[in-house]
Tab-separated table of C-alpha atoms in Angstrom:
chain	number	residue	atom	x	y	z
A	13	MET	CA	0.207	-0.048	0.089
A	14	SER	CA	1.593	2.958	-1.199
A	15	ILE	CA	0.542	6.278	0.280
A	16	ASP	CA	0.107	10.444	-0.191
A	17	TYR	CA	1.912	11.575	3.372
A	18	THR	CA	1.031	15.419	2.702
A	19	ILE	CA	-2.713	14.841	3.605
A	20	PHE	CA	-1.382	14.246	7.245
A	21	TYR	CA	-1.817	17.419	9.183
A	22	LYS	CA	0.411	19.572	11.589
A	23	SER	CA	0.499	22.934	12.662
A	24	SER	CA	3.189	25.087	14.835
A	25	ILE	CA	2.258	26.206	18.578
A	26	ASP	CA	3.280	29.284	19.981
A	27	PRO	CA	4.348	27.835	23.909
A	28	ASP	CA	3.780	31.232	25.258
A	29	SER	CA	0.267	31.492	23.858
A	30	ASP	CA	-3.083	30.411	25.107
A	31	TRP	CA	-2.825	27.362	23.327
A	32	SER	CA	-3.750	24.663	25.825
A	33	LYS	CA	-7.401	26.455	26.200
A	34	GLU	CA	-8.078	25.624	22.659
A	35	GLN	CA	-8.925	21.867	22.960
A	36	SER	CA	-8.509	18.734	25.288
A	37	TRP	CA	-8.669	15.092	25.112
A	38	ASP	CA	-10.057	12.388	27.200
A	39	VAL	CA	-6.068	11.156	27.905
A	40	PHE	CA	-2.885	12.559	27.810
A	41	LEU	CA	0.148	10.773	27.694
A	42	SER	CA	3.801	11.807	28.494
A	43	ALA	CA	6.963	10.108	29.233
A	44	TYR	CA	8.529	11.525	32.291
A	45	ASN	CA	11.264	13.341	32.499
A	46	THR	CA	13.291	16.514	34.213
A	47	THR	CA	13.465	19.001	31.613
A	48	GLU	CA	11.272	22.054	31.084
A	49	ARG	CA	9.866	20.914	27.555
A	50	VAL	CA	8.262	17.736	28.509
A	51	GLN	CA	7.450	19.361	32.474
A	52	ARG	CA	5.536	22.444	31.165
A	53	ILE	CA	3.372	20.716	28.687
A	54	PHE	CA	2.238	18.089	31.686
A	55	ARG	CA	1.212	20.905	33.772
A	56	GLU	CA	-0.419	23.415	30.522
A	57	VAL	CA	-2.099	20.505	28.784
A	58	GLN	CA	-6.350	20.016	29.299
A	59	ALA	CA	-7.100	16.043	29.685
A	60	LYS	CA	-9.548	14.608	31.646
A	61	ARG	CA	-6.881	12.027	32.174
A	62	LYS	CA	-3.359	12.682	32.428
A	63	LEU	CA	-0.825	9.605	32.339
A	64	TRP	CA	2.834	9.479	33.162
A	65	ILE	CA	5.397	6.722	31.506
A	66	VAL	CA	8.825	6.380	33.407
A	67	HIS	CA	11.113	4.848	31.554
A	68	SER	CA	13.739	2.969	33.821
A	69	GLU	CA	16.646	3.867	31.214
A	70	TYR	CA	16.413	7.216	32.766
A	71	ALA	CA	16.971	5.181	36.380
A	72	PHE	CA	14.353	7.125	38.315
A	73	THR	CA	14.111	6.539	41.902
A	74	SER	CA	10.626	6.204	43.279
A	75	GLU	CA	10.761	8.964	45.115
A	76	GLU	CA	12.093	10.873	42.149
A	77	CYS	CA	9.090	9.441	40.205
A	78	PRO	CA	6.220	11.924	39.738
A	79	LYS	CA	3.374	12.986	42.142
A	80	ASP	CA	1.300	14.278	39.572
A	81	GLY	CA	-1.546	12.245	37.089
A	82	ILE	CA	-1.305	8.762	36.816
A	83	VAL	CA	1.893	7.209	37.061
A	84	PHE	CA	3.272	3.726	35.144
A	85	ALA	CA	6.876	2.855	35.926
A	86	GLY	CA	8.070	-0.110	34.283
A	87	PRO	CA	10.814	-2.407	36.081
A	88	ALA	CA	14.274	-2.484	34.056
A	89	GLY	CA	15.278	-4.560	31.598
A	90	MET	CA	11.605	-4.555	30.138
A	91	ARG	CA	11.333	-4.984	26.430
A	92	GLU	CA	9.114	-2.246	24.293
A	93	ASP	CA	6.296	-4.369	23.561
A	94	ASP	CA	6.341	-6.006	27.240
A	95	PHE	CA	6.531	-2.554	28.414
A	96	VAL	CA	3.827	-1.131	26.264
A	97	GLN	CA	1.374	-4.138	26.752
A	98	THR	CA	1.657	-4.050	30.248
A	99	PHE	CA	0.766	-0.051	30.476
A	100	LEU	CA	-1.768	-0.233	28.158
A	101	THR	CA	-3.823	-2.983	29.545
A	102	GLN	CA	-3.184	-1.355	33.241
A	103	HIS	CA	-4.497	2.049	31.754
A	104	LEU	CA	-6.271	2.618	29.193
A	105	PRO	CA	-7.516	-0.950	28.274
A	106	ASP	CA	-10.630	1.089	25.922
A	107	VAL	CA	-7.587	2.998	24.558
A	108	SER	CA	-9.631	3.038	21.089
A	109	SER	CA	-13.290	4.460	22.672
A	110	ALA	CA	-10.978	7.788	23.976
A	111	THR	CA	-9.881	10.736	22.174
A	112	LEU	CA	-5.495	10.924	22.810
A	113	CYS	CA	-3.026	13.218	22.956
A	114	ILE	CA	0.541	12.178	23.267
A	115	ASP	CA	3.800	13.788	24.042
A	116	ILE	CA	6.395	11.803	22.044
A	117	SER	CA	9.274	14.765	23.310
A	118	GLY	CA	10.729	12.227	25.756
A	119	PHE	CA	9.610	8.812	24.830
A	120	MET	CA	12.162	6.284	24.045
A	121	ARG	CA	12.069	5.872	20.040
A	122	PRO	CA	11.032	1.915	20.555
A	123	HIS	CA	9.114	2.478	22.951
A	124	LEU	CA	7.402	4.966	20.789
A	125	MET	CA	6.940	3.240	17.963
A	126	PHE	CA	5.926	0.171	19.091
A	127	LEU	CA	3.014	1.900	20.960
A	128	VAL	CA	1.913	3.283	17.167
A	129	ARG	CA	2.200	0.120	16.755
A	130	VAL	CA	0.084	-1.616	19.403
A	131	LEU	CA	-2.719	1.605	19.056
A	132	ALA	CA	-3.706	0.274	14.995
A	133	ALA	CA	-3.512	-2.730	16.156
A	134	ARG	CA	-5.948	-2.061	19.161
A	135	GLY	CA	-8.603	0.409	16.733
A	136	VAL	CA	-7.441	3.526	17.432
A	137	ARG	CA	-7.275	4.981	13.622
A	138	VAL	CA	-6.467	9.093	14.652
A	139	PHE	CA	-4.713	10.479	17.612
A	140	ASP	CA	-2.791	13.743	18.374
A	141	ALA	CA	0.774	13.634	18.961
A	142	LEU	CA	2.957	17.155	20.522
A	143	TYR	CA	6.196	17.449	20.171
A	144	SER	CA	8.183	20.491	21.889
A	145	GLU	CA	11.819	21.423	20.431
A	146	PRO	CA	14.791	22.447	22.638
A	147	GLY	CA	15.703	25.458	23.020
A	148	GLN	CA	19.375	24.482	23.156
A	149	TYR	CA	21.098	20.640	23.416
A	150	ALA	CA	22.708	20.979	26.965
A	151	ARG	CA	26.161	20.687	25.853
A	152	ARG	CA	25.936	21.194	21.694
A	153	GLU	CA	27.136	19.083	19.508
A	154	GLN	CA	28.767	16.834	22.400
A	155	THR	CA	25.695	15.937	24.011
A	156	GLU	CA	24.929	12.468	25.581
A	157	PHE	CA	22.016	11.190	25.315
A	158	ALA	CA	22.543	7.382	26.024
A	159	GLN	CA	24.366	6.757	28.282
A	160	GLY	CA	24.944	3.262	29.335
A	161	SER	CA	26.443	0.248	26.873
A	162	VAL	CA	24.585	-0.875	24.133
A	163	ALA	CA	23.380	-4.339	24.960
A	164	ASP	CA	21.892	-5.716	21.375
A	165	VAL	CA	21.136	-4.315	18.257
A	166	ARG	CA	17.852	-6.051	16.813
A	167	PRO	CA	14.691	-4.963	15.219
A	168	VAL	CA	12.201	-3.207	17.681
A	169	ALA	CA	9.257	-5.271	17.634
A	170	GLY	CA	6.278	-5.155	15.993
A	171	PHE	CA	8.657	-4.146	13.049
A	172	GLU	CA	10.608	-7.228	11.686
A	173	GLY	CA	10.567	-7.248	8.239
A	174	LEU	CA	10.383	-11.081	6.200
A	175	HIS	CA	13.689	-10.640	4.841
A	176	GLN	CA	15.082	-13.275	1.823
A	177	PRO	CA	18.774	-14.562	2.090
A	178	SER	CA	21.000	-12.225	0.128
A	179	MET	CA	23.806	-13.154	-2.815
A	180	ALA	CA	25.727	-9.934	-3.355
A	181	ALA	CA	26.168	-7.148	-0.899
A	182	ASP	CA	24.499	-4.471	-3.025
A	183	GLU	CA	21.094	-6.211	-1.739
A	184	ASP	CA	20.717	-4.952	1.779
A	185	LEU	CA	20.610	-1.764	2.250
A	186	LEU	CA	20.552	0.153	5.664
A	187	ILE	CA	18.919	4.087	5.941
A	188	ILE	CA	20.569	5.304	9.209
A	189	GLY	CA	18.476	8.603	10.425
A	190	ALA	CA	21.715	10.283	11.770
A	191	GLY	CA	21.336	12.431	15.324
A	192	TYR	CA	24.159	13.076	17.738
A	193	GLU	CA	24.533	9.800	19.005
A	194	HIS	CA	27.447	8.905	16.897
A	195	GLN	CA	28.193	5.592	18.982
A	196	LEU	CA	24.574	4.443	18.287
A	197	MET	CA	24.973	4.770	14.837
A	198	ARG	CA	28.627	3.349	14.702
A	199	HIS	CA	26.945	0.804	16.651
A	200	VAL	CA	23.957	-0.001	14.082
A	201	ALA	CA	26.203	0.138	11.562
A	202	ASN	CA	28.629	-2.211	12.303
A	203	ALA	CA	25.889	-4.459	12.943
A	204	LYS	CA	25.675	-4.530	9.297
A	205	THR	CA	29.123	-4.636	8.153
A	206	ASN	CA	28.445	-6.179	4.551
A	207	THR	CA	25.391	-3.494	4.088
A	208	ARG	CA	25.531	-0.438	1.722
A	209	LYS	CA	24.688	2.452	3.490
A	210	LEU	CA	22.992	5.787	3.691
A	211	GLN	CA	21.843	8.525	6.324
A	212	LEU	CA	18.936	10.248	6.517
A	213	LEU	CA	19.751	13.755	8.468
A	214	GLY	CA	17.314	16.448	10.018
A	215	PHE	CA	17.668	19.428	7.575
A	216	PRO	CA	16.002	22.127	7.901
A	217	PRO	CA	16.989	21.172	11.599
A	218	LEU	CA	14.660	22.373	15.034
A	219	GLN	CA	17.258	24.977	15.499
A	220	ALA	CA	19.597	26.703	12.986
A	221	ASP	CA	22.957	25.534	15.034
A	222	PHE	CA	21.618	21.856	15.068
A	223	TYR	CA	22.392	20.838	11.386
A	224	GLN	CA	25.833	21.621	12.264
A	225	GLU	CA	26.130	19.462	15.667
A	226	ASN	CA	24.244	16.870	13.427
A	227	VAL	CA	26.616	16.872	11.020
A	228	LEU	CA	29.748	16.254	13.381
A	229	ASN	CA	28.346	13.936	14.562
A	230	ALA	CA	28.108	11.944	11.822
A	231	HIS	CA	31.060	12.305	10.709
A	232	ARG	CA	32.580	10.976	13.639
A	233	ALA	CA	30.936	7.721	12.810
A	234	ALA	CA	31.744	7.935	9.298
A	235	GLU	CA	34.423	5.134	9.072
A	236	ALA	CA	31.698	2.601	10.500
A	237	VAL	CA	28.999	4.028	8.320
A	238	SER	CA	31.338	4.573	4.907
A	239	ALA	CA	32.008	7.440	2.423
A	240	ILE	CA	28.336	6.720	0.137
A	241	ASN	CA	27.172	9.324	2.784
A	242	GLU	CA	29.440	12.159	2.039
A	243	ALA	CA	28.246	12.581	-1.861
A	244	HIS	CA	24.771	10.830	-1.597
A	245	PRO	CA	22.964	11.985	1.670
A	246	LEU	CA	19.404	12.134	2.288
A	247	PHE	CA	17.329	15.068	4.019
A	248	ALA	CA	14.282	15.322	5.647
A	249	PRO	CA	13.015	18.290	8.048
A	250	ALA	CA	13.641	17.082	11.754
A	251	ASN	CA	10.023	18.036	12.534
A	252	ASP	CA	8.005	16.503	10.099
A	253	PRO	CA	7.250	13.157	10.689
A	254	PHE	CA	5.467	13.105	7.786
A	255	VAL	CA	8.096	14.307	5.544
A	256	THR	CA	10.015	12.147	6.757
A	257	ALA	CA	8.165	8.964	6.034
A	258	ALA	CA	7.391	10.245	2.631
A	259	ILE	CA	11.250	10.259	1.681
A	260	LEU	CA	11.689	7.278	2.444
A	261	GLN	CA	8.763	6.356	0.057
A	262	GLU	CA	11.086	7.512	-2.385
A	263	THR	CA	14.393	6.736	-1.263
A	264	ILE	CA	13.027	2.732	-0.697
A	265	VAL	CA	11.179	2.578	-4.266
A	266	GLU	CA	14.271	3.888	-6.063
A	267	GLN	CA	16.961	1.756	-4.397
A	268	ARG	CA	14.342	-1.313	-5.105
A	269	ARG	CA	15.525	-0.443	-8.868
A	270	ARG	CA	18.776	-0.391	-8.271
A	271	GLY	CA	18.877	-3.750	-7.017
A	272	ALA	CA	17.980	-3.461	-2.796
A	273	LYS	CA	16.102	-6.872	-1.859
A	274	ASN	CA	16.435	-6.099	2.495
A	275	ILE	CA	15.905	-3.054	4.014
A	276	TYR	CA	17.083	-1.759	7.286
A	277	LEU	CA	15.863	1.162	8.869
A	278	SER	CA	17.555	3.040	12.209
A	279	PRO	CA	15.619	5.706	13.324
A	280	LEU	CA	18.304	7.557	15.606
A	281	SER	CA	17.442	11.144	15.102
A	282	SER	CA	14.425	13.320	16.631
A	283	ARG	CA	11.402	11.724	17.888
A	284	PRO	CA	9.638	13.452	14.892
A	285	GLN	CA	11.611	11.495	12.144
A	286	ALA	CA	11.502	8.177	14.533
A	287	LEU	CA	7.413	8.646	14.082
A	288	GLY	CA	7.910	9.091	10.603
A	289	PHE	CA	9.812	5.728	10.170
A	290	ALA	CA	7.368	3.773	12.103
A	291	LEU	CA	3.849	5.505	10.249
A	292	PHE	CA	6.077	4.599	6.767
A	293	HIS	CA	6.666	0.461	8.052
A	294	LEU	CA	2.681	0.758	9.290
A	295	TYR	CA	1.354	2.145	5.197
A	296	GLU	CA	4.138	-0.124	3.431
A	297	ALA	CA	6.344	-2.302	4.853
A	298	GLN	CA	4.694	-4.939	7.575
A	299	ASP	CA	4.719	-7.852	4.806
A	300	GLY	CA	7.988	-6.993	3.252
A	301	PRO	CA	12.208	-7.626	3.708
A	302	ILE	CA	12.262	-3.669	5.695
A	303	SER	CA	12.660	-3.966	9.602
A	304	ILE	CA	13.696	-0.716	11.865
A	305	ILE	CA	16.388	-1.740	14.407
A	306	TYR	CA	17.659	-0.320	16.930
A	307	PRO	CA	21.077	-0.604	19.147
A	308	PHE	CA	18.891	-0.512	22.723
A	309	ALA	CA	21.217	1.186	25.628
A	310	ASN	CA	20.593	0.441	29.197
A	311	ARG	CA	20.715	4.223	30.010
A	312	TYR	CA	19.978	7.523	28.993
A	313	ALA	CA	20.132	10.852	30.151
A	314	ARG	CA	16.952	12.003	31.602
A	315	ALA	CA	17.779	15.720	30.743
A	316	ALA	CA	20.185	16.264	27.992
A	317	ALA	CA	18.006	19.920	25.920
A	318	THR	CA	17.182	22.648	27.851
A	319	GLY	CA	14.072	25.577	26.879
A	320	LEU	CA	11.211	25.011	25.063
A	321	SER	CA	11.296	27.024	21.692
A	322	LYS	CA	8.586	25.668	19.907
A	323	ILE	CA	5.267	23.069	19.875
A	324	TRP	CA	4.626	21.027	16.948
A	325	ARG	CA	0.912	19.248	16.913
A	326	TYR	CA	0.752	16.105	14.218
A	327	ARG	CA	-3.126	14.242	13.639
A	328	VAL	CA	-1.969	10.561	13.131
A	329	GLU	CA	-4.156	8.673	10.804
A	330	LEU	CA	-2.829	5.039	11.808
A	331	PRO	CA	-3.920	2.543	8.966
């Protein structure tokens, strides 16, 4: 199934306006961390029920968990599929009957992608997603997000492809959504050593200086990723999941013409781009040789960004 992703709707919101008075939802869900952009949205948004999920990768103690709203804290070591299914069973068993808004800003990317996958499976046809752009990253291009060791590089639950045996190296392709985490990019690239590789860069970036910082980190992983990216990078706006999905659609059609059979996608950039990877897979790749793979680390920074510059709202329609 091929889809025109331009039909999806997004809008930008001034965080200093009365944006929160314009709409309310039955359920609002956010992933807890200590940044202003996550905390402020949770306080201001209007919803009948507000829920926090607390990722074990942030290593919050029970005393540090939020006291406002409903809180679900997953145990350490739980896979993204078990985490999301347990949360929904305990707190949102009838999620398809509610109007839903999700702040994706603090989510672990694999958990966000699997959540979208299971919402579609449970009959949710549309929900709103919010994403808050940071004013700056804490240490600019040297900001660390993944802080623990990478335990595994594997497919994200629900996004495993039906791959075919490869007869030649150019039959396998890896597309990396390149962000600041050059260590994670290197892990993914090394897991697919005999695979052609392309990088998808966030351009336009969230902030003017973010693109240069992103490129600096992409260069740090260049040896593992290979020189093909220097001449032929891909670009999609860092704040637009729908254009990201369209770029993947266009690129994969072209690469298949060039002989690519097994395709691996690894979204290591912004959450909106990760959402775009998930939407592309849900609409166009569930029964094909395309997987979303991810380097799973056991610890992530709680507050890698500062400030709040803009809020994006996406109307996400699911197949």
